Structure formats: structure tokens, C-alpha cells
Coordinates of C-alpha atoms and ligand atoms in Angstrom, one line a residue:
M1 CA 73.5 -52.4 -53.8
A2 CA 75.1 -56.1 -53.8
D3 CA 77.7 -56.3 -50.5
T4 CA 80.8 -56.5 -52.8
S5 CA 83.4 -55.9 -49.9
S6 CA 84.4 -59.7 -49.5
L7 CA 84.9 -59.8 -53.2
R8 CA 88.6 -60.9 -54.0
V9 CA 89.5 -59.3 -57.5
A10 CA 92.7 -59.8 -59.7
V11 CA 93.1 -57.6 -62.8
V12 CA 96.0 -58.9 -65.1
G13 CA 97.3 -56.0 -66.9
G14 CA 97.8 -52.6 -66.1
G15 CA 96.7 -50.6 -68.9
P16 CA 93.6 -48.1 -69.5
G17 CA 91.4 -51.1 -69.3
G18 CA 92.9 -52.9 -66.6
Y19 CA 93.3 -49.9 -64.1
A20 CA 90.2 -48.3 -64.8
A21 CA 88.6 -52.0 -63.6
A22 CA 90.8 -52.0 -60.7
F23 CA 90.2 -48.4 -59.5
L24 CA 86.3 -49.1 -60.0
A25 CA 86.3 -52.2 -58.0
A26 CA 88.1 -50.7 -55.4
D27 CA 85.8 -47.7 -55.4
L28 CA 83.2 -50.6 -55.0
G29 CA 84.7 -51.9 -52.1
M30 CA 86.3 -54.7 -53.1
K31 CA 89.6 -56.2 -52.4
V32 CA 91.8 -55.4 -55.2
T33 CA 95.3 -56.8 -56.8
L34 CA 96.3 -55.3 -60.2
I35 CA 99.4 -56.9 -61.4
D36 CA 101.6 -55.5 -64.3
P37 CA 105.5 -55.4 -65.2
E38 CA 105.9 -51.9 -65.3
T39 CA 106.6 -50.1 -62.1
N40 CA 103.0 -48.2 -62.4
P41 CA 100.0 -48.7 -64.1
G42 CA 99.7 -46.9 -67.4
G43 CA 99.8 -50.2 -70.1
V44 CA 100.9 -49.8 -73.9
C45 CA 98.9 -46.5 -73.9
L46 CA 100.7 -44.6 -71.7
Y47 CA 104.1 -46.2 -72.0
R48 CA 104.5 -46.9 -75.6
G49 CA 101.2 -45.9 -77.5
C50 CA 98.5 -43.2 -77.1
I51 CA 100.4 -40.7 -74.9
P52 CA 104.0 -40.6 -76.1
S53 CA 102.7 -40.4 -79.7
K54 CA 100.7 -37.5 -79.6
A55 CA 103.2 -35.7 -77.2
L56 CA 105.1 -36.5 -80.7
L57 CA 102.7 -35.6 -83.1
H58 CA 102.1 -32.2 -81.1
V59 CA 105.7 -31.4 -81.8
A60 CA 104.9 -32.4 -85.4
K61 CA 102.0 -30.1 -85.8
L62 CA 103.8 -27.1 -84.6
I63 CA 107.1 -27.8 -86.7
E64 CA 104.2 -28.2 -90.0
E65 CA 102.7 -24.9 -88.7
S66 CA 106.0 -22.7 -88.4
H67 CA 106.3 -23.6 -92.3
Q68 CA 102.8 -22.9 -93.3
A69 CA 103.3 -19.8 -91.3
R70 CA 105.2 -18.6 -94.5
N71 CA 101.7 -17.9 -96.0
W72 CA 100.9 -15.2 -93.4
G73 CA 103.9 -13.2 -93.8
I74 CA 105.9 -15.2 -90.8
E75 CA 108.8 -16.8 -91.8
F76 CA 110.5 -18.7 -88.9
S77 CA 114.1 -20.2 -89.3
D78 CA 114.1 -24.2 -89.8
P79 CA 114.1 -25.8 -86.1
K80 CA 117.2 -27.3 -84.5
I81 CA 115.9 -30.4 -82.9
D82 CA 117.6 -31.4 -79.7
V83 CA 116.3 -34.8 -79.7
A84 CA 117.5 -35.9 -76.2
R85 CA 115.4 -33.2 -75.0
L86 CA 112.7 -33.8 -77.1
R87 CA 113.2 -37.5 -75.9
S88 CA 113.2 -36.0 -72.2
W89 CA 110.1 -33.9 -72.2
K90 CA 108.1 -37.0 -73.7
E91 CA 109.2 -39.4 -70.8
G92 CA 108.6 -36.7 -68.3
V93 CA 104.5 -36.7 -69.8
I94 CA 104.9 -40.5 -69.3
K95 CA 106.5 -40.3 -65.9
K96 CA 104.2 -37.6 -64.9
L97 CA 100.7 -39.6 -66.0
T98 CA 101.8 -43.1 -64.8
G99 CA 103.1 -41.9 -61.4
G100 CA 99.9 -40.5 -60.9
L101 CA 98.1 -43.6 -62.0
G102 CA 101.1 -45.2 -59.2
Q103 CA 99.5 -42.4 -56.3
L104 CA 95.7 -43.2 -57.6
S105 CA 96.3 -47.0 -56.9
K106 CA 98.0 -46.5 -53.4
Q107 CA 95.3 -44.0 -52.4
R108 CA 92.6 -46.8 -53.3
S109 CA 94.5 -49.6 -51.2
V110 CA 94.9 -51.3 -54.6
Q111 CA 97.6 -53.8 -54.1
Y112 CA 99.8 -53.1 -56.7
V113 CA 102.3 -56.0 -58.0
Q114 CA 105.0 -55.6 -60.6
G115 CA 105.3 -58.4 -62.5
R116 CA 103.6 -61.2 -64.4
A117 CA 100.7 -63.3 -63.5
A118 CA 100.4 -67.0 -65.4
F119 CA 97.0 -68.9 -64.0
E120 CA 97.2 -72.1 -61.9
N121 CA 93.5 -72.6 -62.4
S122 CA 90.5 -70.3 -62.4
N123 CA 90.7 -68.8 -59.4
T124 CA 94.9 -69.0 -58.5
L125 CA 97.4 -66.9 -60.3
R126 CA 101.4 -67.4 -59.8
V127 CA 102.6 -64.0 -60.2
T128 CA 106.3 -64.3 -61.1
K129 CA 107.5 -60.5 -59.5
S130 CA 109.8 -58.2 -61.3
K131 CA 112.0 -57.8 -58.4
G132 CA 112.8 -61.5 -57.7
G133 CA 110.2 -64.7 -56.4
D134 CA 106.6 -65.7 -57.0
E135 CA 103.8 -66.4 -55.5
A136 CA 100.7 -68.0 -55.7
L137 CA 97.7 -65.6 -55.1
A138 CA 93.7 -67.0 -54.9
F139 CA 90.4 -64.4 -55.9
D140 CA 87.2 -64.8 -56.3
R141 CA 87.3 -63.1 -59.8
I142 CA 90.1 -62.5 -62.4
V143 CA 89.9 -59.6 -65.0
I144 CA 92.5 -60.3 -67.7
A145 CA 93.3 -57.1 -69.3
T146 CA 96.4 -58.3 -71.1
G147 CA 96.4 -55.8 -74.0
S148 CA 98.3 -56.3 -77.2
R149 CA 101.6 -56.2 -79.3
P150 CA 103.0 -55.2 -82.4
A151 CA 102.2 -57.9 -85.1
V152 CA 104.9 -59.5 -86.7
I153 CA 105.4 -60.6 -90.5
P154 CA 107.7 -63.7 -90.1
S155 CA 109.2 -62.7 -93.5
L156 CA 110.0 -58.9 -92.9
K157 CA 111.7 -60.1 -89.7
L158 CA 115.2 -58.6 -89.3
D159 CA 117.6 -58.5 -86.3
S160 CA 119.2 -55.4 -86.6
A161 CA 119.1 -52.0 -84.6
R162 CA 117.7 -50.3 -88.2
M163 CA 114.3 -52.0 -87.8
M164 CA 111.7 -50.5 -85.5
D165 CA 108.3 -51.3 -84.2
S166 CA 106.2 -49.0 -82.6
T167 CA 107.7 -48.9 -79.7
S168 CA 111.3 -48.5 -80.9
A169 CA 110.0 -45.5 -82.8
L170 CA 108.7 -43.8 -79.8
D171 CA 111.8 -44.3 -78.0
L172 CA 113.3 -41.7 -80.5
Q173 CA 116.8 -43.0 -81.1
D174 CA 117.6 -40.6 -83.5
I175 CA 116.1 -39.0 -86.8
P176 CA 117.2 -41.6 -89.7
K177 CA 117.7 -39.4 -93.0
T178 CA 115.0 -41.7 -94.5
L179 CA 112.8 -43.9 -93.4
L180 CA 110.5 -46.4 -94.5
V181 CA 106.9 -47.2 -93.1
V182 CA 105.4 -50.8 -93.5
G183 CA 101.8 -50.4 -93.2
G184 CA 99.8 -47.4 -94.1
G185 CA 97.1 -47.7 -91.0
Y186 CA 96.8 -45.3 -88.5
I187 CA 100.1 -45.9 -86.5
G188 CA 102.3 -45.9 -89.3
L189 CA 100.9 -42.7 -90.4
E190 CA 100.9 -40.9 -87.2
L191 CA 104.6 -42.3 -86.3
G192 CA 105.3 -41.4 -90.2
S193 CA 104.1 -38.0 -89.6
V194 CA 106.5 -37.4 -86.6
Y195 CA 109.7 -38.6 -88.2
A196 CA 108.8 -36.4 -91.5
A197 CA 108.3 -33.1 -89.0
L198 CA 111.3 -34.1 -87.8
G199 CA 113.4 -34.0 -90.9
S200 CA 113.2 -37.6 -92.0
R201 CA 112.2 -38.4 -95.6
V202 CA 109.5 -40.7 -95.1
T203 CA 108.2 -43.5 -97.9
V204 CA 105.2 -45.2 -96.8
V205 CA 103.8 -48.5 -98.3
E206 CA 100.4 -49.7 -98.1
M207 CA 99.2 -53.2 -99.7
T208 CA 95.6 -52.3 -100.4
D209 CA 94.5 -49.4 -102.7
G210 CA 94.4 -46.4 -100.0
L211 CA 95.6 -45.7 -96.7
L212 CA 93.6 -46.0 -93.3
P213 CA 92.0 -49.2 -94.9
G214 CA 88.6 -49.5 -93.5
A215 CA 88.1 -45.6 -93.3
D216 CA 85.5 -43.8 -95.8
R217 CA 87.4 -42.6 -98.7
D218 CA 86.0 -38.9 -98.7
L219 CA 87.2 -38.5 -94.9
V220 CA 91.0 -40.1 -96.3
L221 CA 91.1 -38.2 -99.3
P222 CA 92.3 -34.4 -97.5
L223 CA 95.1 -36.5 -95.4
H224 CA 96.2 -38.4 -98.7
K225 CA 96.7 -35.1 -100.0
R226 CA 98.6 -33.5 -97.4
L227 CA 100.8 -36.3 -96.8
E228 CA 101.7 -36.7 -100.5
K229 CA 103.3 -33.4 -99.6
M230 CA 105.2 -34.4 -96.9
F231 CA 106.4 -37.9 -97.3
E232 CA 108.6 -38.7 -100.2
G233 CA 106.1 -41.5 -101.4
I234 CA 103.3 -43.3 -100.8
L235 CA 102.9 -46.3 -102.4
L236 CA 99.6 -48.2 -102.2
N237 CA 98.8 -51.9 -103.9
T238 CA 102.3 -52.5 -103.1
T239 CA 103.8 -55.0 -101.0
V240 CA 107.6 -55.5 -99.2
A241 CA 108.9 -58.4 -100.4
S242 CA 112.3 -58.8 -98.8
L243 CA 114.2 -56.4 -96.5
K244 CA 118.1 -57.1 -96.1
E245 CA 120.6 -55.2 -93.9
E246 CA 123.5 -53.3 -96.3
K247 CA 126.6 -51.4 -94.8
N248 CA 124.2 -48.4 -95.2
G249 CA 121.0 -49.5 -94.6
I250 CA 118.4 -51.6 -95.1
R251 CA 117.6 -52.6 -98.9
A252 CA 113.6 -53.3 -99.2
T253 CA 112.3 -54.8 -102.2
F254 CA 109.0 -54.1 -103.2
E255 CA 106.1 -55.9 -105.5
G256 CA 102.9 -54.6 -107.2
Q257 CA 101.3 -53.5 -110.6
N258 CA 102.5 -49.9 -109.9
V259 CA 105.7 -50.2 -108.5
K260 CA 108.3 -47.9 -110.5
E261 CA 111.6 -48.7 -108.5
R262 CA 111.4 -52.1 -107.4
E263 CA 114.4 -51.8 -104.9
K264 CA 115.8 -48.7 -102.6
V265 CA 117.8 -48.7 -99.2
F266 CA 116.6 -47.0 -96.5
D267 CA 118.4 -46.0 -93.1
K268 CA 115.9 -47.1 -91.0
V269 CA 112.4 -49.4 -91.3
L270 CA 109.4 -48.9 -89.2
V271 CA 107.2 -52.0 -89.5
S272 CA 103.6 -51.0 -88.6
V273 CA 101.2 -54.0 -89.8
G274 CA 98.4 -54.1 -86.8
R275 CA 98.4 -55.6 -83.5
K276 CA 98.2 -59.1 -81.7
P277 CA 96.2 -59.9 -78.5
N278 CA 98.5 -60.9 -75.9
S279 CA 96.1 -63.8 -75.3
E280 CA 99.1 -66.7 -74.8
I281 CA 99.0 -66.2 -71.0
A282 CA 100.6 -69.3 -69.5
G283 CA 98.1 -71.6 -68.0
L284 CA 95.0 -70.2 -69.8
D285 CA 94.7 -73.7 -70.9
K286 CA 94.0 -74.6 -67.0
T287 CA 91.0 -72.7 -67.1
R288 CA 87.9 -72.8 -69.3
V289 CA 88.9 -69.1 -71.2
K290 CA 88.4 -70.0 -74.8
L291 CA 89.7 -68.2 -77.7
G292 CA 88.2 -67.3 -81.3
P293 CA 89.9 -67.8 -84.5
K294 CA 92.4 -64.7 -84.3
G295 CA 93.3 -65.3 -80.9
F296 CA 91.0 -62.7 -79.1
I297 CA 89.5 -64.3 -76.0
Q298 CA 85.8 -64.8 -76.1
V299 CA 83.6 -62.9 -73.9
N300 CA 80.4 -62.1 -73.8
Q301 CA 78.4 -58.3 -73.7
Q302 CA 79.3 -58.8 -70.0
L303 CA 82.5 -59.3 -70.7
Q304 CA 82.3 -62.9 -69.0
T305 CA 84.5 -65.4 -70.7
D306 CA 83.7 -69.2 -70.6
D307 CA 85.2 -69.5 -67.4
P308 CA 82.5 -68.1 -64.8
A309 CA 85.2 -67.0 -62.3
I310 CA 87.3 -64.9 -65.5
F311 CA 86.4 -62.0 -67.4
A312 CA 88.2 -60.4 -69.8
I313 CA 88.7 -56.7 -71.2
G314 CA 90.3 -54.3 -73.9
D315 CA 92.5 -55.2 -76.9
V316 CA 92.9 -59.0 -75.6
V317 CA 89.0 -59.6 -76.6
G318 CA 89.0 -57.8 -80.0
E319 CA 88.4 -54.6 -82.1
P320 CA 88.6 -51.9 -82.1
M321 CA 91.7 -51.9 -80.0
L322 CA 91.3 -48.4 -78.6
A323 CA 92.1 -47.1 -75.2
H324 CA 88.4 -45.5 -74.7
K325 CA 86.9 -49.4 -75.6
A326 CA 89.3 -51.0 -73.1
T327 CA 88.2 -48.2 -70.1
H328 CA 84.3 -49.0 -70.8
E329 CA 84.9 -52.7 -71.1
G330 CA 86.8 -52.4 -68.2
R331 CA 84.1 -50.7 -66.1
T332 CA 81.5 -52.6 -67.2
A333 CA 83.2 -55.7 -66.0
V334 CA 83.4 -54.7 -62.9
E335 CA 79.9 -53.3 -62.6
V336 CA 78.8 -57.1 -63.6
I337 CA 80.8 -58.3 -61.1
A338 CA 79.5 -55.9 -58.6
G339 CA 76.1 -57.4 -59.2
H340 CA 74.9 -54.8 -61.4
K341 CA 72.9 -55.0 -64.1
Y342 CA 75.0 -53.8 -67.1
R343 CA 76.5 -54.5 -70.3
F344 CA 78.9 -53.5 -73.3
E345 CA 76.5 -52.1 -76.0
P346 CA 77.8 -48.9 -77.3
N347 CA 76.1 -47.6 -80.2
A348 CA 79.4 -45.6 -81.5
I349 CA 83.1 -46.0 -80.5
P350 CA 84.9 -42.8 -82.0
A351 CA 88.2 -43.6 -83.7
V352 CA 90.6 -40.9 -84.2
V353 CA 93.5 -40.6 -86.4
F354 CA 95.7 -38.2 -84.8
T355 CA 97.6 -37.1 -88.2
D356 CA 97.2 -33.6 -89.8
P357 CA 94.5 -33.3 -90.6
E358 CA 93.1 -35.5 -87.7
V359 CA 90.5 -38.3 -89.1
A360 CA 87.7 -39.0 -86.7
W361 CA 84.5 -41.0 -87.5
A362 CA 82.0 -42.6 -84.7
G363 CA 78.9 -45.0 -85.3
L364 CA 78.0 -46.3 -89.0
T365 CA 80.2 -45.1 -91.6
E366 CA 79.5 -45.3 -95.1
N367 CA 81.4 -48.4 -96.1
Q368 CA 79.7 -50.3 -93.4
A369 CA 76.4 -48.7 -94.6
K370 CA 77.2 -50.2 -98.1
A371 CA 78.0 -53.9 -97.1
Q372 CA 74.9 -53.9 -94.9
G373 CA 73.3 -52.4 -98.0
R374 CA 71.4 -50.0 -95.8
E375 CA 69.9 -47.0 -96.6
I376 CA 71.1 -43.8 -95.8
K377 CA 71.5 -40.2 -96.4
V378 CA 74.8 -38.4 -96.2
A379 CA 75.0 -34.6 -95.8
K380 CA 78.4 -32.8 -96.1
F381 CA 79.6 -30.0 -95.1
P382 CA 82.8 -28.8 -96.5
W383 CA 85.0 -26.8 -94.5
A384 CA 85.8 -24.5 -97.0
A385 CA 82.7 -22.7 -96.4
S386 CA 83.7 -22.3 -92.5
G387 CA 84.8 -19.2 -91.0
R388 CA 86.8 -20.7 -88.5
A389 CA 88.6 -23.0 -90.8
L390 CA 89.5 -20.0 -93.1
T391 CA 90.7 -18.1 -90.0
L392 CA 93.4 -21.3 -89.6
D393 CA 94.2 -21.6 -93.2
R394 CA 92.6 -24.8 -93.3
Q395 CA 90.2 -25.3 -95.9
D396 CA 90.9 -29.0 -96.3
G397 CA 88.4 -30.2 -93.7
M398 CA 84.8 -31.9 -94.0
T399 CA 82.3 -32.6 -91.6
K400 CA 79.1 -35.7 -92.9
L401 CA 76.7 -37.1 -91.1
L402 CA 75.1 -40.4 -91.7
I403 CA 71.3 -39.9 -91.3
D404 CA 68.6 -42.8 -91.7
P405 CA 66.2 -41.3 -94.1
A406 CA 62.8 -42.9 -92.5
T407 CA 63.5 -41.4 -88.8
E408 CA 66.2 -38.4 -89.9
R409 CA 68.1 -40.1 -86.7
V410 CA 72.2 -39.4 -87.0
L411 CA 73.7 -43.1 -87.3
G412 CA 77.1 -42.2 -88.1
V413 CA 79.4 -38.9 -88.1
G414 CA 82.9 -38.4 -89.8
I415 CA 84.9 -35.7 -89.8
V416 CA 88.4 -34.9 -91.4
G417 CA 90.5 -32.0 -90.4
P418 CA 92.6 -30.1 -87.8
G419 CA 90.6 -30.7 -84.1
A420 CA 88.5 -33.6 -85.8
G421 CA 89.3 -35.9 -82.8
E422 CA 87.8 -33.2 -80.4
L423 CA 84.9 -32.7 -82.8
I424 CA 83.8 -35.9 -83.0
A425 CA 82.9 -36.3 -79.0
E426 CA 79.5 -34.0 -80.1
G427 CA 78.8 -36.6 -83.2
T428 CA 79.6 -39.5 -80.5
L429 CA 77.0 -37.9 -77.8
A430 CA 74.4 -37.0 -80.6
I431 CA 74.6 -40.9 -81.7
E432 CA 74.2 -42.4 -78.0
M433 CA 71.5 -39.8 -77.2
A434 CA 69.6 -40.8 -80.6
A435 CA 69.5 -37.3 -81.6
L436 CA 68.0 -36.5 -84.9
A437 CA 69.3 -34.2 -87.6
G438 CA 67.1 -31.9 -86.6
D439 CA 68.5 -31.8 -83.2
L440 CA 71.8 -30.9 -84.3
E441 CA 70.2 -28.2 -86.9
L442 CA 68.2 -26.6 -84.1
T443 CA 71.1 -26.7 -81.5
I444 CA 73.2 -23.3 -81.4
H445 CA 76.7 -23.5 -82.0
P446 CA 79.3 -20.9 -80.9
H447 CA 80.8 -18.5 -83.7
P448 CA 83.2 -18.7 -85.2
T449 CA 84.0 -22.3 -84.2
L450 CA 84.5 -25.8 -86.2
S451 CA 82.1 -27.2 -83.9
E452 CA 79.3 -24.9 -86.2
T453 CA 80.1 -27.8 -89.1
V454 CA 78.2 -30.2 -87.1
M455 CA 75.3 -28.2 -87.3
N456 CA 75.9 -27.1 -90.8
A457 CA 76.5 -30.7 -91.8
A458 CA 72.1 -31.0 -90.7
E459 CA 71.5 -27.9 -92.3
V460 CA 72.8 -29.4 -95.6
F461 CA 70.7 -32.2 -94.8
Y462 CA 67.4 -30.3 -94.9
G463 CA 68.6 -28.0 -97.7
T464 CA 68.6 -24.6 -95.3
S465 CA 72.4 -24.2 -95.1
T466 CA 72.7 -20.3 -95.8
D467 CA 76.7 -20.9 -95.9
I468 CA 76.5 -22.8 -99.0
Y469 CA 74.4 -22.5 -102.1
R470 CA 73.1 -25.3 -104.0
P471 CA 70.6 -24.2 -106.7
K472 CA 67.2 -25.9 -105.8
K473 CA 66.1 -29.1 -108.4
Ligands
FAD1 C1 102.1 -46.2 -81.1 C2 100.4 -46.6 -80.6 C3 99.3 -45.3 -80.2 C4 98.2 -45.7 -80.1 N1 97.6 -44.7 -80.2 C5 96.1 -44.4 -79.6 C6 95.1 -43.7 -79.4 O1 95.7 -42.2 -79.8 N2 93.9 -43.7 -78.9 C7 93.6 -45.1 -78.5 O2 92.6 -45.1 -78.1 N3 94.5 -46.0 -78.8 C8 95.6 -45.8 -79.0 N4 96.6 -46.9 -79.1 C9 95.9 -48.2 -78.6 C10 95.9 -48.5 -77.1 O3 97.3 -48.2 -76.8 C11 95.5 -49.6 -76.9 O4 94.0 -50.0 -77.5 C12 95.3 -49.7 -75.0 O5 96.6 -49.5 -74.5 C13 94.7 -51.2 -74.8 O6 94.2 -51.0 -73.6 P1 94.3 -52.5 -72.6 O7 94.0 -52.0 -71.3 O8 93.7 -53.4 -73.3 O9 96.0 -53.0 -72.8 P2 97.4 -52.6 -72.7 O10 97.7 -50.9 -72.6 O11 97.8 -53.0 -73.7 O12 98.1 -53.1 -71.2 C14 98.0 -54.4 -71.3 C15 99.0 -54.4 -69.7 O13 99.0 -55.5 -69.6 C16 100.7 -56.3 -69.3 N5 100.8 -57.9 -69.4 C17 100.4 -58.6 -70.4 N6 100.6 -59.8 -70.0 C18 100.5 -59.5 -68.7 C19 100.7 -60.9 -67.7 N7 100.6 -62.1 -68.2 N8 100.7 -60.4 -66.1 C20 100.9 -58.9 -65.7 N9 100.7 -58.0 -66.9 C21 100.8 -58.4 -68.0 C22 100.9 -55.1 -70.3 O14 102.4 -55.6 -70.4 C23 100.6 -54.4 -70.4 O15 101.1 -53.4 -69.5 C24 97.5 -46.8 -79.5 C25 98.5 -47.7 -79.5 C26 100.0 -47.7 -80.0 C27 100.9 -48.9 -80.2

């Protein structure tokens, strides 16, 4: 192993990409400085993204399931929601996790600087400290992990306490009677589900012809059907033309061919129309770092920018903007800095939408296969034939495999149903290990579990499923 103990490495941004990079670099013996404005590492994911949203979605699922229990002869009275207590429980989860990261940082002797970094040149950062003062620090290598922020549509910008982005929605100030969610992507649907479960009447507006644009339609359908019951409205092919504050709320006007009601007043509006990379870092123009057309920092497969001293990882370098992608990129960048032969070339980056049902996919999707003109075989196993799904009273799920007809290799996996986010890990492993459909078919899965549906889908591919009946042609 190369001697890296003399390398001074700075990591700018303490999200799941940045802190993973900093901690691994310290473990490999480098002298590491991690810079972030928060008290502890964690970034968007821990403070205002993955973790708070999943804590609240857990509560939403519990409430929804308590309603469903009526079907099983168990009646709960309507929940009494103590918003302040719920908020403080969620804050407690964040504090525990970020505090833990602060400890791990200290244990590794990572120098954690609370502040914001700007570039003076390729090897020098000027750090403005949150507690006052600034300092120029020199490094051999710098890893940019500054993440992303909510995108803003200028025409929908309104300076009003009734307007929310994902960050303020997670603050959970109150539960509005009516909520308009602009954008039917995963963040809008997850947060819309939380507010709907807590009692808001939620309307989602999506400008394309379906929720979760980009995801395979057969995976989205069961979610759409359930959300139709949970939400007051789902308006597709619709855009919000204007938002205007009035005494009793925000008046939204809608445009689109199918729009029936042109205007409506909502207590609050959540705009969730995507995210933008935080690549406008002061002084970046004093380095050789280049940005791509959408503002992402350009990197190669080793996460090196066009400046030999600077690496970049996570949301700031491109899609998919997901925490686990950021972490793996962070680790890769550090291995490369350490002189190891490494590059970021995953066969599958799983994506999970933590709604109810959850939607998850990994590897090739049917949409991508179609766009590439790639021949695939699709094998689907409906959860209506899964014993475990029936014991959960959830027959709305489905597991599908995308298989290369020539080699029988599993190229993609898609799952919709409760727990799909956990199940997709098996699909991701299958793709990374170059598993054949036969490997999944022959792997004994525990019964009764939802994981069996992955094996069952492989049986469908070979026409050997004994859980469903398909007459031979
Ligand atoms: C509501 C919501 C839910 C989400 N749910 C999920 C999920 O379930 N699963 C998932 O995988 N992803 C989820 N994401 C996305 C996930 O949060 C991001 O992909 C992930 O946080 C990106 O990590 P990162 O390390 O690139 O940067 P970030 O987590 O964005 O962290 C970047 C850090 O850098 C800091 N920074 C910026 N500029 C500077 C500077 N000049 N100096 C110092 N510090 C700076 C920022 O303040 C921030 O703390 C969610 C996002 C949101 C908003």
C-alpha cells in the first residue's frame, strides 16, 4: 500500500458523500479536514432529507395501517397527533445520528471545521467559520462534496410562510388543512404521503403524464391507485401557472388540457420540482474545475475533476442524486487519492421511493431498454400469488426481472409493494454478481416471505412457477 500518511486532504461538505470520504481517508492514514456549516457531519441526508423523511413516513405508515386494520376486525379510534412531540422525536433521531458522526469524526482525529469553504486556488481553501473568523488552509487534495439544494421555479417563487420546500416541509410547523404539492417526483410523493396521513387534504400536480416520471409504468400503477385514495387529487399533464397569496391561503391557477378546476386556494404549497447542484462555490473559477451543461461538476470515473488536485463526489457531480451513490463515490475518490486502482463503475444503483407501497428498481429499467432498443425478456410475479403478501393484506405488489434473452443474465429488477426498498438489495446483488435467472430460481428463499417473489419471478421466466397457472401455448 502507498504511504499516504503525509497527504493533507480537505473534504468540503459533510453529507453522506463527504463524511464517508473523510472517515475513510483518515482510516487510510491521511491528515483530514472536513468542512461543513452544521454542528456535526450529516449533510442534507441526515438533517433535511433521507432520515427525517423516513422517520415521518414510518409514522404515516402506522396511521394508514391503523385505518386498514378495520378490514381485519380491529378498530382504532382516530389518532390524536401531537405535532410538537412528533417533531421533537424526529429531531431526536437526527441528533442521535449526527452526534454519532461527530463522535466518529473525533475518534478518527478528523479536524472538523464548522464553516463554509471558498477556493483561493487549486490547493488552498479560505474557510469562513460559523463562530466567526476565517482562515486560509492548504491541502494536497481537495474533495468537493457540497451536494444539492431544492430547485426553484422563478414564476412560483412567493415570499410567504405558506410556501414550503422539502426542508421546511420536514420542519413540520403545522398540519395544513389543504396542501398543494407541485411536482409528482419521489420527494413530493413521500412528503405528500406524510401530510395526508397526518390529516391534510393533499393535491399533487405533475406536468408529465404520470407520477414518478422516468420509472417503469407498471411499477408506478399500484402506487398511483393507492395514492388516489389517500390524496384529494392527482392532476397529471397539469402545470401550476401562478401562485398568489390571499387572506385565507394561496390561490393556485392550473393549466393543462384536462384541467377541470382552473383555480383553487390551499392553506400551504410545497414545491418539489427537483434539485440543483451546489456547484457555485466561491473561487471555483480560480481552479481548473469545469462544470457540465446542467451545472454539475465534471468528473471522470475516478471522480477526478479537470484540476489534478481536486476531486468531486455526490449530488454535485450528477444523477442519480442519492445518498448511497454519494457514499460510494466518496470512498472511490479516497481510494484513488491513496493511489489504489479504483473507479466508480456500478452495474446497478438502487433507487427507492419510500411511499406506500414502496417502489424500487436497480439496474436496467424497461424504459431504458426501450430507449436503447435493447432486447430483453421481462418476467413478472404478482404479489396476489404470494402467501406473505396476503398475510399482510397487501396484494397490490409485483416483482419483475429484466433478463438478457441470450445469456439469461439478470440486467434489472423492479419491485413495488411494502418493503420493496429492502427487497431491492437482493436484486442489486444479483445484478452486481452477474447472476443468471437460474441462480435466482435455484436459490432457496425462506417461506413465507416477500423475498420469495424474486425467486418466483425467475420461475415465471422459465415457465416453472407452481404458484401461478399459465396454460402452455
Ligand atoms: C426530502 C429528501 C429526501 C431524500 N430521501 C433520500 C432517500 O431516502 N435516499 C437517498 O438515497 N437519498 C435521499 N435524498 C437525497 C440525499 O439526501 C442526497 O442524495 C445526499 O444527501 C447527497 O449527499 P452529498 O454528500 O452529495 O451532499 P449533501 O448531503 O447535500 O451534503 C452537502 C453538504 O455540503 C455543505 N456545503 C455546501 N457548500 C459548502 C461549502 N462551500 N463549504 C462547506 N460546506 C458546504 C452543505 O451545507 C451540506 O451539509 C433525499 C433528499 C431530500 C431533500
